[in-house]
Coordinates of C-alpha atoms in Angstrom, one line a residue:
X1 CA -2.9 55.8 -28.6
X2 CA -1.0 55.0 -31.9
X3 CA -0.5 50.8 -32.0
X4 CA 2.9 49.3 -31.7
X5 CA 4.9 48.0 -34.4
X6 CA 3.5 44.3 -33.6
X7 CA 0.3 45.2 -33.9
X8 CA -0.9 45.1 -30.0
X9 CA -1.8 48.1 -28.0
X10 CA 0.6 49.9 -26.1
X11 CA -1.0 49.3 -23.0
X12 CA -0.5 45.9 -23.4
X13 CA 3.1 46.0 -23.2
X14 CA 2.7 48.3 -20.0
X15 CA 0.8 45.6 -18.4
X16 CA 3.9 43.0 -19.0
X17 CA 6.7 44.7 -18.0
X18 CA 5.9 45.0 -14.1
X19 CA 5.9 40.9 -13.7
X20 CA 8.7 40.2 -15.7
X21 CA 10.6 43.1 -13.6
X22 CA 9.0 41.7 -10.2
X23 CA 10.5 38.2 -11.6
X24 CA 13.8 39.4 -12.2
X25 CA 14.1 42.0 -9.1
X26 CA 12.9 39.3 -6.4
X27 CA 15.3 36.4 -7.5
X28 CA 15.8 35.1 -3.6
X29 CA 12.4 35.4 -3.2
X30 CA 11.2 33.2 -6.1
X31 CA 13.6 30.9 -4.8
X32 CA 12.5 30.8 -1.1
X33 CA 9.2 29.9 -2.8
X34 CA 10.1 26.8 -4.8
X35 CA 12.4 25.7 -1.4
X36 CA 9.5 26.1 0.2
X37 CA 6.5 23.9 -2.0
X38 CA 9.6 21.5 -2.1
X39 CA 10.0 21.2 1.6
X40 CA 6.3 20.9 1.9
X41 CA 5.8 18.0 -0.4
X42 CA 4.1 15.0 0.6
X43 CA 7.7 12.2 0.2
X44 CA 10.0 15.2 1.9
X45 CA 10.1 13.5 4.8
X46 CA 10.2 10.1 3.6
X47 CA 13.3 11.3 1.6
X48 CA 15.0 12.5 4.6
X49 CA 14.7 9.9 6.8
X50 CA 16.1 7.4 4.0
X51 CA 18.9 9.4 2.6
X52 CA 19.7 11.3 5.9
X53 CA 20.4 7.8 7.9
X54 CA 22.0 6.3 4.8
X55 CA 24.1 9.2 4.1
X56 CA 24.9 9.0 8.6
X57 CA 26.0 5.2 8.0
X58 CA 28.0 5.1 5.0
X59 CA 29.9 8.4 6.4
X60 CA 30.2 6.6 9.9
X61 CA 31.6 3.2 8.3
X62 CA 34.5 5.9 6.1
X63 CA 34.9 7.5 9.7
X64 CA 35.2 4.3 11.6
X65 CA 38.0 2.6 9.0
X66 CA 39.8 5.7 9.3
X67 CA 39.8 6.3 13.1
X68 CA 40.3 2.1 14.1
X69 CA 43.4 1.5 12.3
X70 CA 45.6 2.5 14.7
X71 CA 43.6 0.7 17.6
X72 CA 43.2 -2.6 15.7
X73 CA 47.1 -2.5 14.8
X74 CA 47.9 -1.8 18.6
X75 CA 46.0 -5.0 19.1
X76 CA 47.9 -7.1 17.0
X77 CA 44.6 -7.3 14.7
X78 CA 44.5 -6.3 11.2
X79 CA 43.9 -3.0 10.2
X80 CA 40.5 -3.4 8.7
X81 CA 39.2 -5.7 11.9
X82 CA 36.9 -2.8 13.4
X83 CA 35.8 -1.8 9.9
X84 CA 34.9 -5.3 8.9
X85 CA 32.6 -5.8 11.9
X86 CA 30.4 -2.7 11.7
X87 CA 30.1 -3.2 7.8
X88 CA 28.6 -6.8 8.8
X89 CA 26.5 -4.9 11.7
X90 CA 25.2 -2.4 9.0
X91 CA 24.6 -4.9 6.7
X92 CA 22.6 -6.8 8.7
X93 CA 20.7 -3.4 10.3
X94 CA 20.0 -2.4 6.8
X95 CA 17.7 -5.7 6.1
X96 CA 16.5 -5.2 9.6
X97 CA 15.6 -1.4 8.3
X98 CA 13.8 -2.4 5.2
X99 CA 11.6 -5.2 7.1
X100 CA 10.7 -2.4 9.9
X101 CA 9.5 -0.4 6.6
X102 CA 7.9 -3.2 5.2
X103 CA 5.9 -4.3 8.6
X104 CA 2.1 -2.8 9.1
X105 CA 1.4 -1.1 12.2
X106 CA -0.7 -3.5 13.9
X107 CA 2.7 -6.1 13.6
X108 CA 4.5 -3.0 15.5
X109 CA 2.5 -3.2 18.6
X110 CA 2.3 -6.7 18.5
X111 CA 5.9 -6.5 18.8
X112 CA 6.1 -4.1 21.6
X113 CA 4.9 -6.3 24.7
X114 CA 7.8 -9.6 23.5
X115 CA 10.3 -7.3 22.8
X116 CA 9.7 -5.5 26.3
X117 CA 10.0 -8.8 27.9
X118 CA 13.1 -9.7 26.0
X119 CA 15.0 -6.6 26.9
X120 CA 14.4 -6.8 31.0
X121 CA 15.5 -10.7 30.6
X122 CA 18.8 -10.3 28.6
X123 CA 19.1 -7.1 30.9
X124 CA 19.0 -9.0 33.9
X125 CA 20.9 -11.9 33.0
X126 CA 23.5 -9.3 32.3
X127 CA 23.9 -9.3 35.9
X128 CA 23.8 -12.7 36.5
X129 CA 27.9 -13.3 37.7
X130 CA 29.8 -15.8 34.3
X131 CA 27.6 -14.5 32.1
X132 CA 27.6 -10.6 31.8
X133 CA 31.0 -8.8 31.3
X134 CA 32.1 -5.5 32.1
X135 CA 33.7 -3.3 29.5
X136 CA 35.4 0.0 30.5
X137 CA 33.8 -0.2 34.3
X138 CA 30.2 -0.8 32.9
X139 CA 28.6 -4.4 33.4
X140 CA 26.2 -4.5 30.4
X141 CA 28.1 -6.8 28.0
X142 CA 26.7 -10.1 27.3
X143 CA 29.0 -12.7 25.0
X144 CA 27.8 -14.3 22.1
X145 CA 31.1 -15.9 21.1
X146 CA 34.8 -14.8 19.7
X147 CA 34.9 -11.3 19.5
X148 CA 31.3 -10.8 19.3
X149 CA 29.3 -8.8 22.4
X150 CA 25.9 -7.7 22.8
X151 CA 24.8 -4.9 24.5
X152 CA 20.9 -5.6 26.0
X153 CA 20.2 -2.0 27.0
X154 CA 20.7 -0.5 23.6
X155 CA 17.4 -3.3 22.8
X156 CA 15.6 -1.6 25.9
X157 CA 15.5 1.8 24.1
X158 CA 14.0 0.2 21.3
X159 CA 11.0 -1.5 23.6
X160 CA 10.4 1.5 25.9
X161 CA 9.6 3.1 22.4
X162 CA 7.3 0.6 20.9
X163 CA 5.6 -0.5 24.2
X164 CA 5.3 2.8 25.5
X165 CA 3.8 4.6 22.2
X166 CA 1.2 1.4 22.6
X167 CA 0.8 1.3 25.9
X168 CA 0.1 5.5 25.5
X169 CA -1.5 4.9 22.4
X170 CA -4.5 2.3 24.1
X171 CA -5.4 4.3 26.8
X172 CA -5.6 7.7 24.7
X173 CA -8.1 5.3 22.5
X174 CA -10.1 4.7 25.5
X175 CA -10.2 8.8 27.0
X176 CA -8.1 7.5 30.1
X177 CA -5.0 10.0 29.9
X178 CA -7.1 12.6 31.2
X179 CA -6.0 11.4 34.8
X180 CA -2.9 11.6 36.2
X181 CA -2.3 8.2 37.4
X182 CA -3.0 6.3 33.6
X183 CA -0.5 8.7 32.2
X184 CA 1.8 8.0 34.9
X185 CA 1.8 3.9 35.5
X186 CA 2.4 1.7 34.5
X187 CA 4.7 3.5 32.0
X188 CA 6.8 5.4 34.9
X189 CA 7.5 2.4 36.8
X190 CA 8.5 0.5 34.1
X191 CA 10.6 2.9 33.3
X192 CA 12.6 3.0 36.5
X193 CA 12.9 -0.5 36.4
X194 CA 14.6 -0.6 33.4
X195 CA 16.8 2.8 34.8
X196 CA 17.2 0.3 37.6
X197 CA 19.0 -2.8 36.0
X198 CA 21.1 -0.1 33.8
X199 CA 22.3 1.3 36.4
X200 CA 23.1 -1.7 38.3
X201 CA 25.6 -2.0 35.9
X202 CA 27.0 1.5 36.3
X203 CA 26.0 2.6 32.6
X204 CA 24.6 6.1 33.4
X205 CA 24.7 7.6 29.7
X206 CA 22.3 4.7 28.3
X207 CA 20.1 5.4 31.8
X208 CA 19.9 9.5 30.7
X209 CA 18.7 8.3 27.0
X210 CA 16.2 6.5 28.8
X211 CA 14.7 9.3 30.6
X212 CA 15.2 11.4 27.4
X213 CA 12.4 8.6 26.0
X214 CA 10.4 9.0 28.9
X215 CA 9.9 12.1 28.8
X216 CA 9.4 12.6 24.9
X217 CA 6.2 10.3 25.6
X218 CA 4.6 12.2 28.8
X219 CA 5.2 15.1 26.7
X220 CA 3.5 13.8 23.6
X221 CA 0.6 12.3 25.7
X222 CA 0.3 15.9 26.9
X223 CA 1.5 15.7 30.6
X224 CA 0.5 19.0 32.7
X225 CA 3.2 21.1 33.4
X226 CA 2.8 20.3 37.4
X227 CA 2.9 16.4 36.5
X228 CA 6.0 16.8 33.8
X229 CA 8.2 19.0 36.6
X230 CA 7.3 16.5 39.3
X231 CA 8.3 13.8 37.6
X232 CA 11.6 16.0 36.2
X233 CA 12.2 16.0 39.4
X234 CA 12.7 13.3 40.9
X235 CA 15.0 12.3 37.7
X236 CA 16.9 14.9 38.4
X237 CA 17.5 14.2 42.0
X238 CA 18.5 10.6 41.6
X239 CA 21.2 11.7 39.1
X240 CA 22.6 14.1 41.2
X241 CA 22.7 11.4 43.8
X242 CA 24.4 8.8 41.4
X243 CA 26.6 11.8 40.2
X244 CA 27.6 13.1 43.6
X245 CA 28.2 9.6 45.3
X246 CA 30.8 8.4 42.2
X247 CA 34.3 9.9 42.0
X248 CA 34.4 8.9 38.2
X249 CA 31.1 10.6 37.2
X250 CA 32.6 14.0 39.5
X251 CA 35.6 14.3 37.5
X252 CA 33.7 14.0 34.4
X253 CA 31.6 16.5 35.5
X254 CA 35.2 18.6 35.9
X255 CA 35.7 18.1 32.8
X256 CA 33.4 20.3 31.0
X257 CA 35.1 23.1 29.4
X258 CA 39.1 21.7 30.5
X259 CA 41.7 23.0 28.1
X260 CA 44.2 21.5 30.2
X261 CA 44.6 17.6 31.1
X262 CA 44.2 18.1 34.3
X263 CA 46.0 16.4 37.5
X264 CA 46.6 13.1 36.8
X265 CA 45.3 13.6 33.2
X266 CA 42.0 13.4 34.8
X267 CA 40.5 15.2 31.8
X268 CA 43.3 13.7 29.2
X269 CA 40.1 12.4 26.5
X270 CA 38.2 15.5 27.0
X271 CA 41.1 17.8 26.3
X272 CA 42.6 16.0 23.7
X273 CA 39.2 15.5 22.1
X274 CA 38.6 19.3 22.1
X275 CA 42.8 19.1 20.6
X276 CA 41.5 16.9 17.2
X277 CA 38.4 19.9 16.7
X278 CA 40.7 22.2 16.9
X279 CA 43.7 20.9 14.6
X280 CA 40.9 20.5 11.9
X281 CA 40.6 23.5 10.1
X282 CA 38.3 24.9 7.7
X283 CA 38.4 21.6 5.4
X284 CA 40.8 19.0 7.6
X285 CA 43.8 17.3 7.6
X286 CA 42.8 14.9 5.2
X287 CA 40.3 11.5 5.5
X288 CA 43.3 8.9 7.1
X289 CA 45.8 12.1 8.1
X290 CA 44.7 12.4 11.9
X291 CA 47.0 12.3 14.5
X292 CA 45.1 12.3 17.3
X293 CA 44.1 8.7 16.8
X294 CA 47.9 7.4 17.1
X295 CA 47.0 6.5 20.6
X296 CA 46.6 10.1 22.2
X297 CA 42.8 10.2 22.0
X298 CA 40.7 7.2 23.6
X299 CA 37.8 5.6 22.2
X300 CA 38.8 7.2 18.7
X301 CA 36.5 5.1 16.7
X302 CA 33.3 5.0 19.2
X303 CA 32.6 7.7 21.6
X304 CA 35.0 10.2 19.7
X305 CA 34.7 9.9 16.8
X306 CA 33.0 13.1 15.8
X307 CA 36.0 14.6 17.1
X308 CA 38.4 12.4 14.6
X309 CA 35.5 13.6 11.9
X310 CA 36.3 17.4 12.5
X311 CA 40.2 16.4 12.5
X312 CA 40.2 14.8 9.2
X313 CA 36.7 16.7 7.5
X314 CA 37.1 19.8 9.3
X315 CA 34.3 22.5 10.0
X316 CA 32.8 21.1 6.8
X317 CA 32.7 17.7 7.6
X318 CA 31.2 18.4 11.2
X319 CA 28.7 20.8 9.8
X320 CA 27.5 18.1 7.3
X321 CA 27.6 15.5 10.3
X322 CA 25.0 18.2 12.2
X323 CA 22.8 19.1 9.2
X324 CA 22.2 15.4 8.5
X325 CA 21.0 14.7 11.9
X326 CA 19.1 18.2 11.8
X327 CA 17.3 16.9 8.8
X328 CA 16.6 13.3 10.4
X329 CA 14.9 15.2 13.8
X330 CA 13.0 17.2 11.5
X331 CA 11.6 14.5 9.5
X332 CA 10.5 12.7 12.6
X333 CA 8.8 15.6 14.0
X334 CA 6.9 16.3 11.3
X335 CA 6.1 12.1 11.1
X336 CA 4.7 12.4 13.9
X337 CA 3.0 15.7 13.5
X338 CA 0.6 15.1 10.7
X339 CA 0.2 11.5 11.5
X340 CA -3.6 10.6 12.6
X341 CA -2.7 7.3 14.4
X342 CA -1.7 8.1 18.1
X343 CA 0.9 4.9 17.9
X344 CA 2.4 6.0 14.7
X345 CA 2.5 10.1 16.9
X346 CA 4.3 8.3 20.6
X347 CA 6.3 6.0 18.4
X348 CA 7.9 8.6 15.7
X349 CA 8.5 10.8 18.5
X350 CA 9.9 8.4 20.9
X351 CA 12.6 7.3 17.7
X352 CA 13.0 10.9 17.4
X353 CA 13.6 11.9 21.2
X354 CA 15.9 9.1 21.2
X355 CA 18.0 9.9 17.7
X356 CA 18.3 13.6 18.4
X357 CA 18.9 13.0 22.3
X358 CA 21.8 10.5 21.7
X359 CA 23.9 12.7 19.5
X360 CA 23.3 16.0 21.3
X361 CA 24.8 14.1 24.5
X362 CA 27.9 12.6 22.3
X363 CA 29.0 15.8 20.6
X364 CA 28.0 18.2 23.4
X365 CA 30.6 15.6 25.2
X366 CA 33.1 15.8 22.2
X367 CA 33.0 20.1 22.2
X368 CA 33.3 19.9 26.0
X369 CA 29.8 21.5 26.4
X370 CA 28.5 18.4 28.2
X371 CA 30.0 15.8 30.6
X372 CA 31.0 12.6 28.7
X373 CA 28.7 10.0 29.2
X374 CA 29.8 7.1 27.1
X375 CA 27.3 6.8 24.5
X376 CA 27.9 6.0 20.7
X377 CA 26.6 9.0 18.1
X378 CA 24.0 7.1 17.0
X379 CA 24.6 5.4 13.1
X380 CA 28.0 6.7 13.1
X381 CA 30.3 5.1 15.8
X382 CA 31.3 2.0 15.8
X383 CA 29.2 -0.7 17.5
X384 CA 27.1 -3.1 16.3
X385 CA 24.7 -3.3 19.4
X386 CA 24.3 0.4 19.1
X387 CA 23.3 0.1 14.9
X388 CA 21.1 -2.7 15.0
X389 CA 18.5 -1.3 17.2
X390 CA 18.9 2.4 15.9
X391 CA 18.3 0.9 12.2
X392 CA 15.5 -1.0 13.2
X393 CA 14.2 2.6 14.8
X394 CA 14.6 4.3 11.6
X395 CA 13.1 1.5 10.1
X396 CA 9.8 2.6 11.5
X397 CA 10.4 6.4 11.0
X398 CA 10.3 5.3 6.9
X399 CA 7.0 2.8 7.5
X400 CA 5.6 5.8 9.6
X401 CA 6.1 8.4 6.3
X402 CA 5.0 5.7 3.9
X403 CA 2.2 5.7 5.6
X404 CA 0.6 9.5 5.5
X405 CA -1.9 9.7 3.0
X406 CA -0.6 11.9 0.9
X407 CA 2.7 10.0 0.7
X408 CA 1.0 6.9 0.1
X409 CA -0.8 8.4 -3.4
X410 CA 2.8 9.8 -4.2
X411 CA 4.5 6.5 -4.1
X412 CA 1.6 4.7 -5.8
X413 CA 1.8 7.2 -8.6
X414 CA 6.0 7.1 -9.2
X415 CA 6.4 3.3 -8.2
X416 CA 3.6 1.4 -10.0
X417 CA 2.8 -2.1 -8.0
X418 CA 4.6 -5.0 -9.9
X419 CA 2.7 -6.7 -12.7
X420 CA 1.7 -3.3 -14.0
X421 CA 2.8 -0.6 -16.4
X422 CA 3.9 2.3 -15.5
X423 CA 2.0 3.9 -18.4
X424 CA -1.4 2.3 -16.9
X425 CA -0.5 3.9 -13.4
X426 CA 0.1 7.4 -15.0
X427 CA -3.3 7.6 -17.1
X428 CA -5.1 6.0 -14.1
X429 CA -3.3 9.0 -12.1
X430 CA -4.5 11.8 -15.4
X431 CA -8.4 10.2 -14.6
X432 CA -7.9 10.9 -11.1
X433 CA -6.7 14.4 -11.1
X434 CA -4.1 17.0 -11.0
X435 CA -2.0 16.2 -8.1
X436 CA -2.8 18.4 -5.6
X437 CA -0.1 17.7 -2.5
X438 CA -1.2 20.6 -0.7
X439 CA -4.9 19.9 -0.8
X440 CA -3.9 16.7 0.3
X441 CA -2.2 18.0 3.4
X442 CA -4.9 20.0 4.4
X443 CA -7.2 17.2 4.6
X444 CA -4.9 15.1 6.4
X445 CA -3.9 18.0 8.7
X446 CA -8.2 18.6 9.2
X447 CA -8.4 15.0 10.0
X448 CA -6.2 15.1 13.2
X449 CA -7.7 15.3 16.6
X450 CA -8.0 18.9 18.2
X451 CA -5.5 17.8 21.1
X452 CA -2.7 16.3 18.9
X453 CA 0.5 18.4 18.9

């Protein structure tokens, strides 16, 4: 065969042409593949959980200026009031985040067993009569002082995570949740007793995210189906006791679905909750243009509020809303997938049960898929009690990712230690090796233990 005009064979050009035409004729494909060694990078998750609950907060603190205007102004209290107390609340949740990053795991679980104790005390002395209050029918308010509450059972979601991912975690360490009755107590009973004092005060949408917990840790610890259903239960039959006995929770249950307010405007949130999704659009009316927050939707700024988000942001803003919590549930999944420490595994998924719980019950509620239960989407609505804890939480989700191995050698490499050069941490990364995340995965993933999930 004569040669080209270049000088090279013509079977050499042959050879070329297939790849750069596979290149060009599989575009989506070449694309799926960088997506996909980007999702599988070591910081991904790391990255999500930061940005995702940063992106939740400052989009909840625009939503909550917007939807409390009205309300503050109908209170005779300037128009900013609402806004000015959940930026303080944020402000102070965010140094409460970035100290929960900071902390080592073995100050974690030293925390769980005092913060237990401190939940069940301010819980109870909730219902001690002078000192609790009771907002909206619910006694689980304690006062610090002018217009500043505290709410102690928001705290107890944050100490049935840490003491029960330590308490699960100790007796995995010593072969014991092979029997039904170490799985079982004393983390069940505990439970209840906390389920107990919430409920004393009537709050039964805190009391469901408390099972939710519950039962993201038996399932983590690997409960057998027979143990899981019988404890399922019994939860279920006590709520359709509370449920059944309690005209207010009934009509609430009425509610579901309602496109009408109902006799006596029974179902007047829901509806009109269902009334700002729908007035939304495509894009919105336009971030401060709602009308459903001039007094004809309650609780605008707290339990509603994703439906003042899809008035003013429309489908776009609600999508976004859903994605970011999407992304923070899958961050903590895989947190506590790959992790080797059983704590780190009950603790990432008992932040994650309780995150992904939380706002599945507030805008099931909001679309009218769900009874309304009174709980704040977490990092969004207004409510400082609600965003302290739930920062703290995410807090550990980001100590969690820093954590992994893999992540660890990634942050070392981009964020040199202070005192040195970045140039000294790059060749000292060349000596080492290529950076390999993958391998690095694989050995962590080898390292876990045959029964983790």
């Amino acid at each position: 065969m004569p040669p080209s005009r270049t000088g090279r064979p013509a079977v050499q050009r042959a050879g070329r042409r297939p790849a750069a035409r596979v290149s060009r004729d599989n575009p989506v494909r070449h694309l799926l593949t960088r997506a996909r060694k980007a999702w599988d990078r070591p910081l991904t998750a790391y990255y999500l959980i930061l940005g995702g609950s940063l992106l939740i907060t400052v989009l909840g603190l625009v939503m909550v200026y917007s939807a409390s205007q009205i309300t503050a102004l109908q209170l005779s209290l300037p128009g900013s009031y609402f806004f000015r107390k959940q930026f303080l609340a944020a402000v102070i949740g965010g140094v409460l985040m970035l100290v929960a990053s900071r902390m080592p795991v073995k100050l974690h679980r030293a925390l769980a067993y005092p913060m237990l104790a401190g939940a069940v005390f301010l819980m109870a002395l909730v219902q001690v009569p002078g000192i609790g209050v009771a907002v909206n029918g619910n006694q689980n308010w304690i006062p610090l002082g002018g217009s500043f509450q505290i709410q102690p059972s928001e705290f107890g979601k944050l100490a049935l995570v840490l003491w029960g991912a330590d308490l699960m975690a100790r007796k995995q360490d010593k072969r014991l949740l092979t029997q039904w009755k170490h799985m079982l107590v004393p983390l069940v009973p505990v439970a209840f007793m906390l389920l107990g004092l919430i409920m004393l005060g009537g709050d039964m949408g805190t009391a469901i995210i408390l099972t939710a917990i519950l039962f993201g840790l038996l399932w983590l610890a690997g409960a057998p189906t027979r143990l899981f259903v019988g404890v399922l239960s019994v939860a279920l039959a006590i709520g359709f006791t509370l449920i059944k006995t309690s005209p207010n929770r009934m009509s609430r249950l009425a509610c579901i679905g309602a496109t009408e307010p109902g006799p006596h405007d029974t179902c007047w949130q829901a509806v009109h909750g269902i009334y700002a999704l729908a007035s939304g659009g495509l894009f919105g009316s336009g971030l401060g243009a709602s009308v459903e927050k001039w007094g004809q939707l309650p609780e605008a700024h707290t339990d509603f509020i994703f439906a003042i988000t899809g008035e003013e942001l429309g489908l776009a803003g609600t999508l976004s809303v859903l994605a970011l919590f999407a992304a923070l549930g899958y961050a903590g999944i895989r947190v506590a997938g790959r992790t080797e420490d059983p704590f780190v595994r009950y603790a990432a998924g008992g932040v994650t049960t309780w995150i992904t719980a939380q706002a599945v019950i507030n805008i099931g509620a909001v679309l009218g898929l769900l009874p309304i239960a009174g709980v704040p989407l977490p990092l969004f609505s207004y409510g400082g009690s609600a965003l302290l804890p739930a920062m703290f939480a995410i807090g550990l989700l980001i100590a969690f990712a820093r954590d992994d191995p893999a992540a660890r050698a990634a942050l070392a490499m981009r964020q040199p230690r202070f005192g040195k050069k970045r140039g000294a941490v790059r060749e000292s990364a060349r000596a080492a090796g290529p950076r390999r995340w993958n391998t690095m995965r694989r050995r962590a993933s080898a390292a876990r233990s045959s029964g983790e999930r």
